[in-house]
Structure formats: C-alpha cells, structure tokens
mmCIF file of C-alpha atoms in Angstrom:
data_model
loop_
_atom_site.group_PDB
_atom_site.id
_atom_site.type_symbol
_atom_site.label_atom_id
_atom_site.label_comp_id
_atom_site.label_asym_id
_atom_site.label_seq_id
_atom_site.Cartn_x
_atom_site.Cartn_y
_atom_site.Cartn_z
ATOM 1 C CA GLY A 83 -3.763 9.907 3.075
ATOM 2 C CA ALA A 84 -6.109 7.160 2.364
ATOM 3 C CA GLY A 85 -6.767 8.596 -1.300
ATOM 4 C CA VAL A 86 -2.999 8.387 -1.989
ATOM 5 C CA PHE A 87 -2.954 4.777 -0.899
ATOM 6 C CA GLY A 88 -5.642 3.812 -2.942
ATOM 7 C CA ASN A 89 -4.045 5.088 -6.279
ATOM 8 C CA VAL A 90 -0.799 3.242 -5.251
ATOM 9 C CA VAL A 91 -2.778 -0.036 -4.389
ATOM 10 C CA ARG A 92 -4.701 0.229 -7.933
ATOM 11 C CA ALA A 93 -1.156 1.091 -9.737
ATOM 12 C CA THR A 94 0.674 -1.594 -8.266
ATOM 13 C CA ASP A 95 -1.802 -4.222 -8.156
ATOM 14 C CA ALA A 96 -1.777 -3.846 -11.946
ATOM 15 C CA ALA A 97 1.629 -4.900 -12.373
ATOM 16 C CA ARG A 98 2.097 -6.857 -9.518
ATOM 17 C CA SER A 99 0.286 -10.092 -7.287
ATOM 18 C CA ASN A 100 -2.191 -8.829 -4.426
ATOM 19 C CA THR A 101 0.388 -10.248 -1.623
ATOM 20 C CA HIS A 102 2.935 -7.884 -2.618
ATOM 21 C CA VAL A 103 0.738 -5.167 -2.465
ATOM 22 C CA ALA A 104 -1.051 -5.956 1.137
ATOM 23 C CA VAL A 105 2.860 -6.631 2.145
ATOM 24 C CA LYS A 106 3.446 -3.037 1.350
ATOM 25 C CA ILE A 107 0.124 -1.647 2.459
ATOM 26 C CA ILE A 108 0.897 -3.211 5.838
ATOM 27 C CA ARG A 109 4.514 -1.551 6.155
ATOM 28 C CA ASN A 110 3.361 2.063 5.156
ATOM 29 C CA ASN A 111 0.770 1.863 7.868
ATOM 30 C CA GLU A 112 3.190 0.711 10.228
ATOM 31 C CA VAL A 113 5.311 3.583 9.415
ATOM 32 C CA ILE A 114 2.310 6.199 9.885
ATOM 33 C CA VAL A 115 1.311 4.928 13.462
ATOM 34 C CA GLN A 116 5.007 5.257 14.323
ATOM 35 C CA GLN A 117 5.257 8.814 13.447
#
C-alpha cells in the first residue's frame, strides 16, 4: 500500500538521487495498475 511505498521512497532517497526514486515509483505504479 501507500505506507509501504512511502517507507521505500524515504530509504531509497537517503541513498540515491530523487530522479531514481521517482522512476522506481512510476514503474511500481504501472505494475500495480496492470494487475
């Protein structure tokens, strides 16, 4: 759910740039929509 993604975003953002985080979120959202 949103809470899980929120935690992942915060953890990833601390180690990587915001661009990589945004791309990862978009890909995850696309997978959810397809399912």
